[in-house]
Coordinates of C-alpha atoms and ligand atoms in Angstrom, one line a residue:
M1 CA -34.3 -10.8 1.1
D2 CA -37.8 -11.9 2.3
D3 CA -38.0 -12.3 6.2
C4 CA -39.5 -15.6 6.8
K5 CA -39.7 -17.9 9.8
T6 CA -37.1 -20.7 9.7
R7 CA -38.5 -24.1 10.2
V8 CA -36.1 -26.4 12.0
I9 CA -36.4 -30.3 11.0
H10 CA -34.7 -32.3 14.0
L11 CA -33.2 -35.5 12.6
Q12 CA -30.4 -35.9 15.1
T13 CA -27.9 -39.0 14.9
D14 CA -28.0 -41.0 18.2
Q15 CA -24.3 -40.7 19.2
S16 CA -24.3 -44.1 20.9
T17 CA -25.5 -46.2 18.2
L18 CA -24.7 -43.6 15.3
F19 CA -28.4 -44.3 14.1
T20 CA -30.0 -41.5 12.0
P21 CA -33.9 -41.8 12.2
I22 CA -34.2 -40.3 8.7
R23 CA -37.9 -39.8 8.2
D24 CA -39.1 -39.0 4.4
E25 CA -41.8 -37.2 5.3
Q26 CA -40.0 -34.7 7.1
L27 CA -37.0 -34.7 4.6
Q28 CA -39.7 -34.5 1.8
Y29 CA -40.9 -31.2 3.2
A30 CA -37.4 -29.9 2.6
A31 CA -37.0 -31.6 -0.6
D32 CA -40.1 -29.7 -2.0
I33 CA -38.7 -26.5 -1.0
I34 CA -35.6 -27.4 -3.4
R35 CA -38.1 -28.3 -5.9
S36 CA -39.8 -25.0 -5.6
G37 CA -36.8 -23.2 -6.5
D38 CA -36.0 -22.0 -2.9
V39 CA -33.2 -22.9 -0.5
V40 CA -32.6 -25.2 2.4
A41 CA -29.9 -25.5 4.9
F42 CA -28.8 -29.3 5.6
P43 CA -25.9 -31.0 7.3
T44 CA -23.1 -32.7 5.6
E45 CA -20.0 -34.8 7.1
T46 CA -18.0 -31.7 6.4
V47 CA -19.9 -28.7 7.6
Y48 CA -23.6 -27.4 7.0
G49 CA -24.6 -26.5 3.5
L50 CA -27.0 -24.1 2.0
G51 CA -28.6 -25.8 -0.9
A52 CA -30.5 -24.9 -3.9
N53 CA -31.2 -27.0 -7.2
A54 CA -28.0 -26.6 -9.0
L55 CA -29.7 -26.9 -12.6
D56 CA -32.1 -23.7 -11.6
Q57 CA -30.1 -20.3 -12.0
D58 CA -32.6 -18.4 -10.3
A59 CA -32.7 -20.8 -7.4
S60 CA -28.8 -21.1 -7.3
L61 CA -28.7 -17.1 -7.3
K62 CA -30.6 -17.2 -4.1
I63 CA -27.6 -18.8 -2.3
F64 CA -25.6 -16.0 -3.0
K65 CA -28.1 -13.6 -2.0
V66 CA -28.8 -15.2 1.3
K67 CA -25.2 -15.7 2.1
N68 CA -24.0 -12.3 0.9
R69 CA -21.5 -14.2 -1.4
P70 CA -19.4 -12.6 -4.2
S71 CA -20.9 -13.6 -7.5
D72 CA -17.3 -14.6 -8.6
N73 CA -17.0 -17.4 -6.1
P74 CA -18.3 -20.6 -7.5
L75 CA -20.4 -23.1 -5.8
I76 CA -19.8 -26.8 -5.3
V77 CA -22.5 -29.3 -6.4
H78 CA -23.7 -32.2 -4.5
I79 CA -24.9 -35.5 -5.9
S80 CA -26.4 -38.7 -4.7
S81 CA -25.9 -40.9 -7.8
M82 CA -23.4 -41.2 -10.6
N83 CA -26.4 -40.4 -13.0
M84 CA -26.4 -37.2 -11.5
L85 CA -22.6 -36.7 -12.5
G86 CA -23.5 -37.1 -16.1
L87 CA -25.7 -34.2 -16.1
L88 CA -23.0 -32.1 -14.7
A89 CA -19.7 -33.1 -16.3
S90 CA -19.0 -33.3 -20.0
S91 CA -16.4 -35.9 -19.5
V92 CA -14.5 -37.8 -16.4
P93 CA -10.7 -37.9 -16.8
D94 CA -9.1 -40.9 -15.5
A95 CA -7.6 -39.3 -12.7
A96 CA -11.1 -38.3 -11.4
R97 CA -12.2 -41.9 -11.9
I98 CA -9.5 -43.1 -9.5
L99 CA -10.5 -40.4 -7.0
I100 CA -14.3 -41.3 -7.0
E101 CA -13.5 -45.2 -6.9
R102 CA -11.5 -44.1 -3.7
F103 CA -13.1 -41.2 -2.0
W104 CA -16.8 -41.1 -3.0
P105 CA -19.1 -40.9 -1.3
G106 CA -17.1 -38.4 1.1
P107 CA -15.5 -35.1 1.7
L108 CA -13.7 -34.5 -1.9
T109 CA -14.8 -32.3 -4.3
I110 CA -13.6 -32.6 -8.0
L111 CA -13.6 -30.0 -10.8
F112 CA -15.0 -31.2 -14.1
T113 CA -15.5 -29.6 -17.6
K114 CA -19.4 -28.5 -17.3
T115 CA -22.2 -29.3 -19.5
P116 CA -24.2 -26.6 -20.9
Q117 CA -27.0 -27.4 -18.7
V118 CA -25.2 -26.1 -15.4
P119 CA -26.0 -22.6 -15.0
D120 CA -23.2 -19.8 -15.1
A121 CA -24.2 -18.6 -11.6
V122 CA -23.2 -22.1 -10.2
T123 CA -19.8 -22.0 -11.8
A124 CA -19.3 -18.2 -11.7
G125 CA -18.8 -18.2 -15.3
Q126 CA -16.3 -20.7 -15.2
P127 CA -15.8 -23.6 -17.7
T128 CA -15.5 -26.2 -15.1
V129 CA -17.9 -27.2 -12.5
A130 CA -17.2 -28.6 -9.0
V131 CA -18.8 -31.9 -7.8
R132 CA -18.8 -33.9 -4.7
M133 CA -21.0 -37.0 -3.6
P134 CA -21.3 -36.5 0.4
S135 CA -21.4 -39.5 2.5
H136 CA -23.9 -38.0 5.4
P137 CA -27.1 -39.9 5.1
I138 CA -29.3 -36.7 5.5
A139 CA -27.4 -35.1 2.7
R140 CA -27.7 -38.2 0.4
R141 CA -31.3 -38.5 0.9
L142 CA -32.1 -35.1 0.7
I143 CA -30.5 -34.9 -2.8
Y144 CA -32.1 -38.2 -3.8
L145 CA -35.7 -36.8 -2.8
S146 CA -35.1 -33.6 -4.6
N147 CA -34.2 -35.8 -7.6
T148 CA -31.7 -33.0 -8.8
P149 CA -28.1 -32.0 -7.8
I150 CA -27.9 -29.5 -5.2
A151 CA -25.5 -26.6 -5.3
A152 CA -24.5 -26.1 -1.5
P153 CA -21.8 -23.7 -0.1
S154 CA -21.4 -23.5 3.7
A155 CA -24.6 -22.1 5.4
N156 CA -23.2 -19.1 6.9
I157 CA -22.9 -15.6 6.2
S158 CA -19.7 -14.9 3.7
G159 CA -16.6 -14.7 5.6
R160 CA -17.7 -15.9 8.9
P161 CA -16.5 -19.3 10.2
S162 CA -18.4 -22.3 8.4
P163 CA -21.3 -23.8 10.6
T164 CA -20.7 -27.0 12.1
T165 CA -23.9 -27.1 14.1
A166 CA -27.6 -26.2 13.6
R167 CA -27.1 -23.2 16.2
D168 CA -24.3 -22.1 14.1
V169 CA -26.5 -21.8 11.1
L170 CA -29.3 -20.0 12.9
D171 CA -26.8 -17.7 14.5
D172 CA -26.4 -16.4 10.7
L173 CA -29.2 -17.3 8.8
N174 CA -32.4 -17.3 11.1
G175 CA -35.2 -15.5 9.3
R176 CA -33.4 -15.7 6.1
I177 CA -34.2 -19.2 5.0
K178 CA -37.5 -21.2 5.3
C179 CA -36.0 -24.6 6.4
L180 CA -32.9 -25.9 8.3
I181 CA -32.5 -29.5 8.9
D182 CA -30.7 -30.1 12.2
G183 CA -28.6 -33.4 11.9
G184 CA -26.4 -32.6 15.0
P185 CA -22.7 -31.8 14.9
C186 CA -20.8 -32.3 11.7
T187 CA -18.4 -35.1 12.1
F188 CA -15.3 -33.8 10.0
G189 CA -15.8 -29.9 10.9
L190 CA -13.9 -28.5 8.0
E191 CA -14.7 -28.2 4.3
S192 CA -14.2 -30.5 1.5
T193 CA -10.9 -31.1 -0.2
V194 CA -11.0 -29.5 -3.6
V195 CA -8.9 -31.0 -6.6
D196 CA -8.5 -29.9 -10.2
V197 CA -7.9 -32.9 -12.3
N198 CA -7.9 -31.1 -15.5
Q199 CA -4.4 -29.8 -14.6
N200 CA -1.2 -31.9 -15.2
P201 CA -0.4 -33.1 -12.9
P202 CA -3.6 -32.6 -10.8
A203 CA -3.6 -29.8 -8.0
I204 CA -5.1 -29.4 -4.8
L205 CA -6.8 -26.3 -4.6
R206 CA -8.1 -26.3 -1.1
P207 CA -6.8 -28.8 1.4
G208 CA -9.8 -30.5 3.4
A209 CA -11.0 -33.7 5.1
V210 CA -9.3 -36.0 2.6
T211 CA -5.7 -35.4 3.2
L212 CA -2.9 -34.5 0.7
E213 CA -1.0 -37.8 1.7
K214 CA -4.1 -40.0 0.7
I215 CA -4.6 -38.2 -2.6
R216 CA -0.7 -38.6 -3.3
E217 CA -1.3 -42.5 -2.5
A218 CA -4.0 -42.5 -5.3
L219 CA -2.7 -40.3 -8.0
H220 CA 1.3 -40.3 -7.2
D221 CA 1.7 -36.9 -8.8
V222 CA -0.3 -34.0 -7.1
R223 CA 0.5 -30.4 -6.7
D224 CA -0.7 -28.6 -3.7
L225 CA -1.7 -25.0 -4.8
S226 CA -3.6 -24.3 -1.4
L227 CA -1.1 -22.3 0.3
C228 CA -0.3 -20.3 -3.0
R229 CA -1.3 -16.9 -1.8
P230 CA 0.6 -13.7 -1.1
S231 CA 1.0 -13.1 2.6
E232 CA -0.2 -9.5 2.2
P233 CA -3.3 -8.3 0.3
D234 CA -2.7 -7.9 -3.2
E235 CA -5.3 -6.8 -5.6
H236 CA -3.6 -8.0 -8.5
F237 CA -3.2 -11.6 -7.2
K238 CA -5.0 -14.2 -9.6
P239 CA -5.9 -17.0 -7.3
P240 CA -6.0 -20.6 -8.9
T241 CA -9.3 -20.8 -7.3
P242 CA -11.8 -18.0 -6.9
G243 CA -12.2 -18.8 -3.1
L244 CA -8.7 -18.0 -2.3
K245 CA -9.1 -14.4 -3.1
Y246 CA -11.5 -13.9 0.0
R247 CA -10.9 -13.7 3.8
H248 CA -12.7 -16.6 5.2
Y249 CA -13.6 -18.2 8.4
S250 CA -13.3 -14.8 10.6
P251 CA -14.9 -14.7 14.0
T252 CA -15.8 -11.0 15.0
A253 CA -12.8 -10.9 17.5
K254 CA -9.3 -10.7 16.3
V255 CA -7.5 -13.9 15.6
V256 CA -3.6 -14.0 16.4
L257 CA -1.6 -17.2 15.6
Y258 CA 1.4 -18.5 17.3
E259 CA 4.0 -20.4 15.6
G260 CA 7.1 -21.9 17.1
S261 CA 8.0 -24.9 19.9
S262 CA 5.5 -24.8 22.8
H263 CA 8.3 -23.5 25.2
S264 CA 8.7 -20.3 23.3
I265 CA 4.9 -19.8 22.5
Q266 CA 3.9 -20.4 26.3
K267 CA 6.4 -17.7 27.3
R268 CA 5.2 -15.4 24.7
L269 CA 1.5 -16.1 25.4
V270 CA 1.9 -15.5 29.1
H271 CA 3.5 -11.9 28.4
D272 CA 0.7 -11.1 25.6
V273 CA -1.9 -12.3 27.8
Q274 CA -0.9 -10.0 30.5
T275 CA -0.6 -7.2 28.2
L276 CA -4.2 -7.8 26.7
L277 CA -5.9 -7.9 30.0
N278 CA -4.0 -4.9 31.3
S279 CA -5.3 -3.0 28.4
G280 CA -8.9 -4.3 29.2
K281 CA -9.3 -6.7 26.6
K282 CA -11.4 -10.1 26.9
V283 CA -9.1 -13.1 25.8
G284 CA -9.8 -16.4 24.5
L285 CA -7.0 -19.1 24.4
V286 CA -7.5 -21.8 21.7
N287 CA -5.0 -24.6 22.9
T288 CA -4.0 -27.2 20.1
R289 CA -0.8 -28.4 21.9
G290 CA -2.2 -30.3 25.0
K291 CA -0.5 -30.4 28.2
S292 CA 2.6 -28.9 26.9
I293 CA 1.0 -25.5 27.2
A294 CA 0.1 -24.3 30.9
I295 CA -0.8 -20.8 31.5
P296 CA 0.0 -19.8 35.4
E297 CA -3.7 -20.2 37.3
D298 CA -4.1 -16.3 38.3
L299 CA -3.9 -15.7 34.4
A300 CA -5.9 -18.9 33.2
S301 CA -8.8 -17.8 35.5
K302 CA -9.3 -14.4 33.9
I303 CA -9.5 -15.6 30.3
Q304 CA -11.4 -18.1 28.1
I305 CA -9.5 -21.3 27.5
V306 CA -10.6 -24.0 25.0
A307 CA -8.5 -27.2 24.9
L308 CA -9.2 -28.8 21.6
G309 CA -6.5 -31.6 21.1
N310 CA -3.0 -32.0 20.3
K311 CA -0.7 -32.8 17.4
A312 CA -1.2 -36.6 18.0
N313 CA -5.0 -36.1 18.1
L314 CA -6.1 -33.5 15.2
T315 CA -9.6 -34.8 14.8
P316 CA -11.0 -32.7 17.7
I317 CA -9.2 -29.6 16.6
A318 CA -10.9 -30.0 13.1
Q319 CA -14.3 -30.9 14.5
H320 CA -14.3 -27.9 16.8
L321 CA -12.2 -25.2 15.4
F322 CA -15.2 -23.1 13.7
T323 CA -17.6 -23.7 16.4
T324 CA -15.1 -22.8 19.0
F325 CA -14.5 -19.2 17.1
R326 CA -18.1 -18.9 17.2
E327 CA -18.5 -19.9 20.7
L328 CA -15.8 -17.1 21.6
D329 CA -17.7 -14.6 19.7
R330 CA -20.9 -15.3 21.7
L331 CA -18.7 -14.6 24.9
N332 CA -17.7 -11.2 23.3
V333 CA -14.1 -12.0 23.5
D334 CA -11.7 -9.4 21.9
T335 CA -8.8 -11.3 21.2
I336 CA -8.5 -15.1 20.3
L337 CA -4.9 -16.4 20.7
I338 CA -4.5 -19.9 19.0
M339 CA -1.3 -22.0 18.4
S340 CA -0.1 -23.6 15.1
V341 CA -0.2 -27.3 14.5
P342 CA 2.1 -29.4 12.1
T343 CA 1.0 -29.3 8.4
Q344 CA 0.6 -33.1 8.1
K345 CA -2.5 -34.8 7.4
E346 CA -5.5 -33.1 8.7
G347 CA -3.2 -30.5 10.2
L348 CA -3.0 -29.0 6.5
A349 CA -6.5 -28.1 6.4
I350 CA -6.5 -26.9 10.0
M351 CA -3.6 -24.6 9.2
N352 CA -5.3 -23.3 5.9
R353 CA -8.3 -22.4 8.0
I354 CA -6.5 -20.9 11.0
R355 CA -4.2 -18.9 8.6
K356 CA -7.1 -17.4 6.8
A357 CA -8.9 -16.6 9.9
A358 CA -5.8 -14.9 11.5
S359 CA -5.0 -11.3 11.0
E360 CA -1.6 -11.4 12.8
V361 CA 1.2 -14.3 13.2
I362 CA 3.5 -14.3 16.0
R363 CA 6.7 -16.4 15.3
A364 CA 7.8 -17.1 18.8
Ligands
LIG1 P1 -17.5 -23.2 -0.3 O1 -18.7 -23.6 -1.1 O2 -18.0 -22.0 0.3 O3 -17.0 -24.5 0.5 O4 -16.5 -22.9 -1.3 C1 -16.3 -23.6 -2.6 C2 -15.0 -23.7 -2.9 O5 -14.8 -24.4 -4.1 C3 -14.4 -22.1 -3.3 O6 -13.0 -22.3 -2.7 C4 -14.1 -22.1 -4.7 O7 -13.4 -21.3 -5.2 C5 -13.9 -23.7 -5.3 N1 -14.6 -23.8 -6.4 C6 -15.7 -24.3 -6.8 N2 -16.2 -24.4 -8.0 C7 -14.9 -24.0 -8.5 C8 -14.5 -24.0 -10.1 N3 -15.1 -24.2 -11.1 N4 -13.1 -23.9 -10.2 C9 -12.3 -23.6 -9.4 N5 -12.7 -23.6 -7.8 C10 -13.8 -23.8 -7.7
LIG2 MG1 -17.8 -21.3 2.6

């Protein structure tokens, strides 16, 4: 990888008016980089993406190099119009039409049989291509100005938590990419839902911002394959989607997941925090249970506590989960303790990410 200076283009949304001053002259600079066959990091409503021209094999290969992404993990292609879908998909099944009608533009990725134009690097040699039309105004405008579909996985080094702020992107990729568009924090904070409509019934390969419940409302019969993964590492495991093979979303700190009632979790947490502190560890505690977890003040003052939300308010948990992992890494925490949330609605995507990040699960 050539080291280069990363130019940051600031196009932040004003949070009070939600107005984003999109300046085409600034975005055109980024679009020209895409047109020239290089990569650009940009915001979407899910996480920041690392984009390249999806119809250019060499450009798409640069994404894998910059991220250290395994070449057998395919990319999601982002489009700004239905015309672009025609370049990528050889047909659009009825189930896909229903999903597109309801959820595009938005955080839903659909698998289609690919056209010959889609390079093998993008699909990792698979006959299907994953496509989504983002709703984020900067992402949409960048794709439009680039005048080509943009292949974009998350803009992080592979295995790390996905970036949801420009700072997170720079932490991983500063000097490795020419341009980053800073559009402020991502609104959802977890990756898109991935649906395979070529199976009967259609299957959810990755839970995300569009919930299983909403997809069931639209399609009635849907299978959830996202939890279909052995609990122990298994080299013979054939995942329904290549992404399921890899460890993901991991901060440097060890993540320990606590499952069970808040009452029993709290007792176990107090014990474990004390033990970790006694052995000289720096501890971070991510509270996803609101006021039902209370750590005694003498212990609380010795650890980093981040209160993210509770089961009645999952939105801030999704929004801040990855950036909290990254923040605790910046504080050199050794162990992050985090509690489970119910797997309904956004909870399914949240638990999918926490389970992949965690190396130990305690059932209290
Ligand atoms: P990321 O770009 O890091 O959000 O990951 C993209 C996700 O989409 C991964 O989990 C991939 O396995 C999945 N994906 C992309 N393309 C395909 C495809 N053609 N078939 C199955 N899964 C795919
Ligand atoms: Mg990713």
